[in-house]
Amino acid sequence: MYDKEAKIRRYSTRYHSLGTSLGVRRLLRDYHTLKERRYDGDYVACDVLTDLEIAISLACLTMRQKQTLALIYIKDLTQKTAAEQLGLRQDTISRHEKAAIQKVAAVYQYWTELGEGYELTGGLNEKHRIKNEDRQVMERNKSRKVATSSSIKGDRGSD
């Protein structure tokens, strides 16, 4: 008998804390493994990677933060090698990496608060998974909300 929920449980156990820096770091470290699983027909890996890409795009990362994540987790470079390629010091790369991961974790926390498929302590929550079409609509609405809340925060800061 095939257990269709086994993959979801495996990912829920592995990525149970995506609202934290540790959980996001673990997910980024597994990036290449998830990409391989996606080509083997693992649809849950597809969902996890899609959510990660969306979270990164919504995290409002600086160019250096994006470059740092790409060099360290996509190209598998060490912080020292990434620093050399970008012409920065290793401690600067470390700060960029830490800040980027915290911003991505904040997106997962936000999704959890909205009940959109993640629990901070339980990982993927299948009851709240949504269809891809619905997700695209929600993402458009969410980016409008984020832009609106950012401008509101900016207005408050100028008082």
Coordinates of C-alpha atoms in Angstrom, one line a residue, residues 49-149:
L49 CA 11.0 25.0 -3.5
T50 CA 8.3 27.2 -4.9
D51 CA 7.4 28.5 -1.5
L52 CA 11.1 29.2 -0.8
E53 CA 11.5 31.1 -4.0
I54 CA 8.4 33.2 -3.2
A55 CA 9.6 33.7 0.4
I56 CA 13.0 35.0 -0.9
S57 CA 11.3 37.3 -3.4
L58 CA 9.0 38.7 -0.7
A59 CA 11.8 39.1 1.9
C60 CA 13.0 42.4 0.4
L61 CA 16.6 41.3 0.4
T62 CA 19.3 43.7 -0.7
M63 CA 21.4 42.9 -3.7
R64 CA 24.3 41.8 -1.5
Q65 CA 22.1 39.6 0.6
K66 CA 20.7 37.9 -2.6
Q67 CA 24.3 37.5 -3.9
T68 CA 25.4 36.0 -0.6
L69 CA 22.6 33.4 -0.5
A70 CA 23.2 32.5 -4.1
L71 CA 27.0 32.0 -3.7
I72 CA 26.7 30.1 -0.4
Y73 CA 23.7 27.9 -1.0
I74 CA 23.3 27.7 -4.8
K75 CA 26.9 27.7 -5.8
D76 CA 28.0 25.9 -2.6
L77 CA 30.9 28.3 -1.8
T78 CA 32.3 28.9 1.6
Q79 CA 31.8 32.3 3.2
K80 CA 35.5 33.0 2.7
T81 CA 35.3 32.2 -1.0
A82 CA 32.1 34.2 -1.5
A83 CA 33.7 37.1 0.3
E84 CA 36.7 37.0 -2.1
Q85 CA 34.4 36.9 -5.2
L86 CA 32.4 39.9 -3.9
G87 CA 35.5 41.8 -2.7
L88 CA 34.2 41.9 0.9
R89 CA 35.4 40.6 4.2
Q90 CA 34.2 37.3 5.5
D91 CA 32.5 38.9 8.5
T92 CA 30.5 41.2 6.2
I93 CA 29.3 38.1 4.2
S94 CA 28.3 36.5 7.4
R95 CA 26.2 39.5 8.4
H96 CA 24.6 39.6 5.0
E97 CA 23.8 35.8 5.2
K98 CA 22.4 36.1 8.7
A99 CA 20.2 39.1 7.8
A100 CA 18.9 37.5 4.6
I101 CA 18.0 34.3 6.5
Q102 CA 16.2 36.3 9.2
K103 CA 14.2 38.2 6.5
V104 CA 13.1 34.9 4.8
A105 CA 12.2 33.4 8.2
A106 CA 10.0 36.4 8.8
V107 CA 8.1 35.7 5.6
Y108 CA 7.4 32.2 6.8
Q109 CA 6.3 33.5 10.2
Y110 CA 3.9 35.9 8.4
W111 CA 2.5 33.0 6.3
T112 CA 2.0 31.1 9.5
E113 CA 0.1 33.9 11.1
L114 CA -2.2 34.0 8.0
G115 CA -2.7 30.3 8.2
E116 CA -1.3 29.7 4.7
G117 CA 0.2 26.3 5.0
Y118 CA 2.9 26.6 7.7
E119 CA 3.0 26.1 11.4
L120 CA 6.0 27.4 13.3
T121 CA 6.2 24.2 15.3
G122 CA 4.7 21.7 12.8
G123 CA 6.2 22.5 9.4
L124 CA 3.9 21.9 6.4
N125 CA 0.3 21.9 7.4
E126 CA -1.6 19.9 4.7
K127 CA -5.0 21.1 5.8
H128 CA -4.1 24.6 4.8
R129 CA -2.3 23.9 1.6
I130 CA -3.8 25.8 -1.3
K131 CA -4.0 25.1 -5.0
N132 CA -1.4 26.8 -7.2
E133 CA -4.0 29.1 -8.9
D134 CA -5.2 30.3 -5.5
R135 CA -1.7 30.8 -4.3
Q136 CA -0.8 33.1 -7.2
V137 CA -3.8 35.3 -6.4
M138 CA -2.9 35.3 -2.7
E139 CA 0.7 36.2 -3.5
R140 CA -0.4 39.2 -5.6
N141 CA -2.7 40.4 -2.8
K142 CA 0.0 39.7 -0.2
S143 CA 2.6 41.8 -2.0
R144 CA 0.1 44.6 -2.2
K145 CA -0.4 44.3 1.6
V146 CA 3.3 44.2 2.2
A147 CA 3.9 47.3 0.1
T148 CA 1.0 49.1 1.8
S149 CA 2.2 48.2 5.3

